CSV table of C-alpha atoms in Angstrom, one decimal:
chain,number,residue,atom,x,y,z
E,1,MET,CA,-0.3,-0.1,0.0
E,2,SER,CA,1.8,3.4,-1.2
E,3,GLU,CA,1.0,7.3,0.0
E,4,GLU,CA,-0.1,7.4,-3.8
E,5,GLU,CA,-3.3,6.6,-3.1
E,6,PRO,CA,-4.9,7.0,0.4
E,7,LEU,CA,-7.8,5.8,0.1
E,8,LEU,CA,-7.6,2.8,-1.4
E,9,VAL,CA,-11.2,1.6,-3.5
E,10,ARG,CA,-12.3,-1.8,-4.7
E,11,ARG,CA,-16.0,-3.9,-5.6
E,12,GLU,CA,-17.1,-6.9,-4.7
E,13,GLY,CA,-20.2,-7.5,-6.5
E,14,PRO,CA,-22.9,-5.6,-4.8
E,15,VAL,CA,-19.8,-4.3,-2.0
E,16,VAL,CA,-18.0,-1.7,-2.2
E,17,ARG,CA,-14.5,-1.2,0.1
E,18,ALA,CA,-13.4,2.2,1.0
E,19,VAL,CA,-9.6,1.9,3.5
E,20,MET,CA,-8.3,4.9,4.3
E,21,ASN,CA,-4.9,3.6,3.3
E,22,ARG,CA,-2.2,6.4,5.8
E,23,PRO,CA,-1.2,3.6,7.5
E,24,HIS,CA,2.0,4.8,9.0
E,25,ARG,CA,-0.2,8.6,10.1
E,26,ARG,CA,-2.6,6.1,12.1
E,27,ASN,CA,-4.5,6.9,8.9
E,28,ALA,CA,-4.7,10.7,9.6
E,29,MET,CA,-7.2,12.2,7.1
E,30,ASN,CA,-4.8,14.5,4.6
E,31,GLU,CA,-6.4,16.7,1.9
E,32,ALA,CA,-5.8,14.3,-0.5
E,33,MET,CA,-7.3,11.2,1.4
E,34,MET,CA,-10.9,13.1,1.8
E,35,ALA,CA,-10.8,14.4,-2.3
E,36,ALA,CA,-11.0,10.6,-3.3
E,37,MET,CA,-13.3,10.1,-0.1
E,38,ASP,CA,-15.7,12.7,-1.7
E,39,LYS,CA,-15.0,11.3,-5.6
E,40,LEU,CA,-16.5,7.5,-3.8
E,41,LEU,CA,-19.3,9.3,-2.3
E,42,ASP,CA,-20.1,11.6,-5.8
E,43,GLU,CA,-20.3,7.8,-7.4
E,44,LEU,CA,-21.9,5.5,-4.9
E,45,GLU,CA,-24.6,8.5,-5.0
E,46,ALA,CA,-25.8,8.1,-8.6
E,47,ASP,CA,-24.7,4.1,-8.4
E,48,ARG,CA,-28.2,3.3,-6.6
E,49,ALA,CA,-28.5,-0.7,-8.2
E,50,ALA,CA,-25.0,-1.6,-8.5
E,51,ALA,CA,-23.3,-1.1,-5.2
E,52,ARG,CA,-25.2,-1.9,-2.3
E,53,VAL,CA,-22.9,-1.6,0.5
E,54,LEU,CA,-19.9,0.5,1.8
E,55,VAL,CA,-17.5,-1.2,4.2
E,56,LEU,CA,-15.6,1.7,5.2
E,57,GLU,CA,-11.7,0.9,7.5
E,58,GLY,CA,-8.7,1.8,7.9
E,59,ALA,CA,-5.5,-0.5,6.8
E,60,GLY,CA,-2.4,-0.7,9.4
E,61,GLY,CA,-4.4,-1.9,12.5
E,62,HIS,CA,-5.7,1.6,12.8
E,63,PHE,CA,-9.7,3.4,11.1
E,64,CYS,CA,-9.1,6.7,11.4
E,65,ALA,CA,-6.7,9.6,13.9
E,66,GLY,CA,-8.5,12.4,12.6
E,67,LEU,CA,-7.7,15.2,10.5
E,68,ASP,CA,-3.9,14.7,9.6
E,69,LEU,CA,-2.8,17.7,12.6
E,70,GLY,CA,0.5,18.2,10.9
E,71,GLU,CA,-0.9,18.6,7.5
E,72,VAL,CA,-2.6,21.3,8.6
E,73,ALA,CA,0.3,23.0,10.4
E,74,GLY,CA,2.4,22.9,7.6
E,75,THR,CA,-0.4,24.7,5.1
E,76,SER,CA,1.2,28.5,4.5
E,77,GLY,CA,-0.2,31.6,4.2
E,78,ASP,CA,-1.4,34.6,6.3
E,79,GLU,CA,-3.3,34.8,9.7
E,80,ALA,CA,-6.7,34.6,7.5
E,81,ALA,CA,-5.7,32.3,4.9
E,82,LYS,CA,-5.4,29.6,7.5
E,83,LEU,CA,-9.0,30.7,8.5
E,84,ALA,CA,-10.8,30.5,5.3
E,85,ALA,CA,-9.7,27.1,5.0
E,86,GLN,CA,-10.1,25.8,8.1
E,87,VAL,CA,-14.0,27.0,7.5
E,88,ALA,CA,-13.7,25.2,4.7
E,89,ARG,CA,-12.3,21.9,5.4
E,90,ASN,CA,-15.2,22.4,8.2
E,91,ALA,CA,-17.8,22.6,6.0
E,92,ALA,CA,-16.5,20.2,3.8
E,93,THR,CA,-16.4,17.3,6.7
E,94,GLY,CA,-19.6,18.0,8.3
E,95,ALA,CA,-21.6,18.1,4.4
E,96,ARG,CA,-18.8,14.6,4.2
E,97,PHE,CA,-21.0,13.5,7.2
E,98,SER,CA,-24.3,13.7,6.0
E,99,ARG,CA,-23.1,12.8,2.6
E,100,ILE,CA,-22.1,9.4,3.6
E,101,ALA,CA,-26.0,9.6,7.0
E,102,ALA,CA,-27.3,10.1,3.9
E,103,LEU,CA,-25.9,7.0,1.7
E,104,PRO,CA,-28.3,4.9,-0.9
E,105,GLN,CA,-26.2,2.1,0.0
E,106,VAL,CA,-25.1,0.4,4.1
E,107,VAL,CA,-22.5,1.9,5.7
E,108,VAL,CA,-20.6,-1.0,7.7
E,109,ALA,CA,-17.4,0.9,9.8
E,110,ARG,CA,-14.8,-1.9,10.1
E,111,VAL,CA,-13.3,0.1,13.4
E,112,GLN,CA,-10.2,-1.6,14.4
E,113,GLY,CA,-7.4,0.3,16.7
E,114,GLY,CA,-8.5,3.6,16.9
E,115,ALA,CA,-11.1,6.3,16.0
E,116,PHE,CA,-10.6,9.8,17.0
E,117,ALA,CA,-11.9,12.9,16.1
E,118,GLY,CA,-12.7,12.3,12.7
E,119,GLY,CA,-12.7,8.6,12.5
E,120,LEU,CA,-14.9,7.9,15.5
E,121,GLY,CA,-16.9,10.9,12.8
E,122,PHE,CA,-16.9,8.3,10.1
E,123,VAL,CA,-18.1,5.5,13.1
E,124,CYS,CA,-20.9,7.2,14.2
E,125,ALA,CA,-22.1,9.0,10.6
E,126,ALA,CA,-22.6,5.0,9.5
E,127,ASP,CA,-25.2,3.0,9.2
E,128,VAL,CA,-23.8,-0.1,11.6
E,129,ALA,CA,-19.9,-0.1,13.5
E,130,LEU,CA,-18.2,-3.4,13.0
E,131,CYS,CA,-15.4,-3.2,16.1
E,132,ASP,CA,-13.2,-5.5,16.8
E,133,ALA,CA,-11.1,-5.5,20.1
E,134,SER,CA,-8.4,-3.6,19.6
E,135,ALA,CA,-11.1,-1.1,19.0
E,136,ARG,CA,-11.0,2.5,20.9
E,137,PHE,CA,-12.5,6.0,20.7
E,138,SER,CA,-12.1,9.1,21.4
E,139,ALA,CA,-13.2,13.2,21.0
E,140,PRO,CA,-8.8,13.9,21.6
E,141,GLU,CA,-10.1,18.1,21.0
E,142,VAL,CA,-12.3,17.8,24.0
E,143,ARG,CA,-8.6,17.6,26.1
E,144,ARG,CA,-6.8,21.3,24.0
E,145,GLY,CA,-10.6,23.2,25.0
E,146,LEU,CA,-12.0,22.8,21.6
E,147,VAL,CA,-15.6,21.7,21.0
E,148,ALA,CA,-15.8,18.1,19.0
E,149,ALA,CA,-18.4,20.8,16.9
E,150,GLN,CA,-18.2,18.3,13.5
E,151,ILE,CA,-19.0,15.5,15.6
E,152,LEU,CA,-20.6,15.7,18.1
E,153,PRO,CA,-24.0,15.9,16.4
E,154,TRP,CA,-23.1,12.3,15.2
E,155,VAL,CA,-22.1,10.9,18.3
E,156,VAL,CA,-25.6,12.2,19.8
E,157,ARG,CA,-26.7,10.2,17.8
E,158,ARG,CA,-24.8,7.5,17.4
E,159,THR,CA,-25.0,7.0,21.4
E,160,GLY,CA,-27.9,9.6,22.5
E,161,ARG,CA,-26.8,12.7,24.8
E,162,ALA,CA,-25.4,11.4,28.2
E,163,ALA,CA,-23.1,9.5,26.7
E,164,ALA,CA,-22.4,12.0,23.9
E,165,GLN,CA,-22.0,13.7,26.6
E,166,ARG,CA,-19.3,11.8,28.8
E,167,MET,CA,-17.5,11.4,25.7
E,168,VAL,CA,-16.7,15.0,25.6
C-alpha cells in the first residue's frame, strides 16, 4: 500500500470496500484522502443499483486518527487565509458525514484500533459499526479545550445525549 493511493477502493460484487491507506499516520485524513473520499461518495450517490454496501476501514491496524494535524500545521499563508481554509475544511467535513449518512447503500464502519476525532465521526455517520477488541474511540479535541463540533451531532445520534456528553 502506498501513499500515492490514500484511499483504496475495490468492488466485490455489490460490496464496495474503501480502505483509508495512510497507516504511517494512523490513517489521519489529509487533503488527498478526503478528495478521494468525496469522489467515491459522488460515485456511490449515483450508483443505486450495483453498489449495495460500503465498508469503510483503515489500513495497518487503525481505523482513522482524525484530521492530519501535521498537514494542517504545515500550511502557509497569512492568518486570514489559514482561517478561511479551516472554515472550508470544517464545512467539507460536516458535509462529508452528512453524505455518508444519506447514502442509499448500507454503510459499515469496520473498526480496529483508534477511531479518534473525525474517525469517530465516520463511525457515527455509518449505519453499522463492527468493532474488534482493539477498537478505541475518543474525541481528543476536548483535551485541548476545543468543542468537538464536527463530530458531536453524529456522536449524539449514535450514542444518545447522555453518553455523548460523558465522552466529550
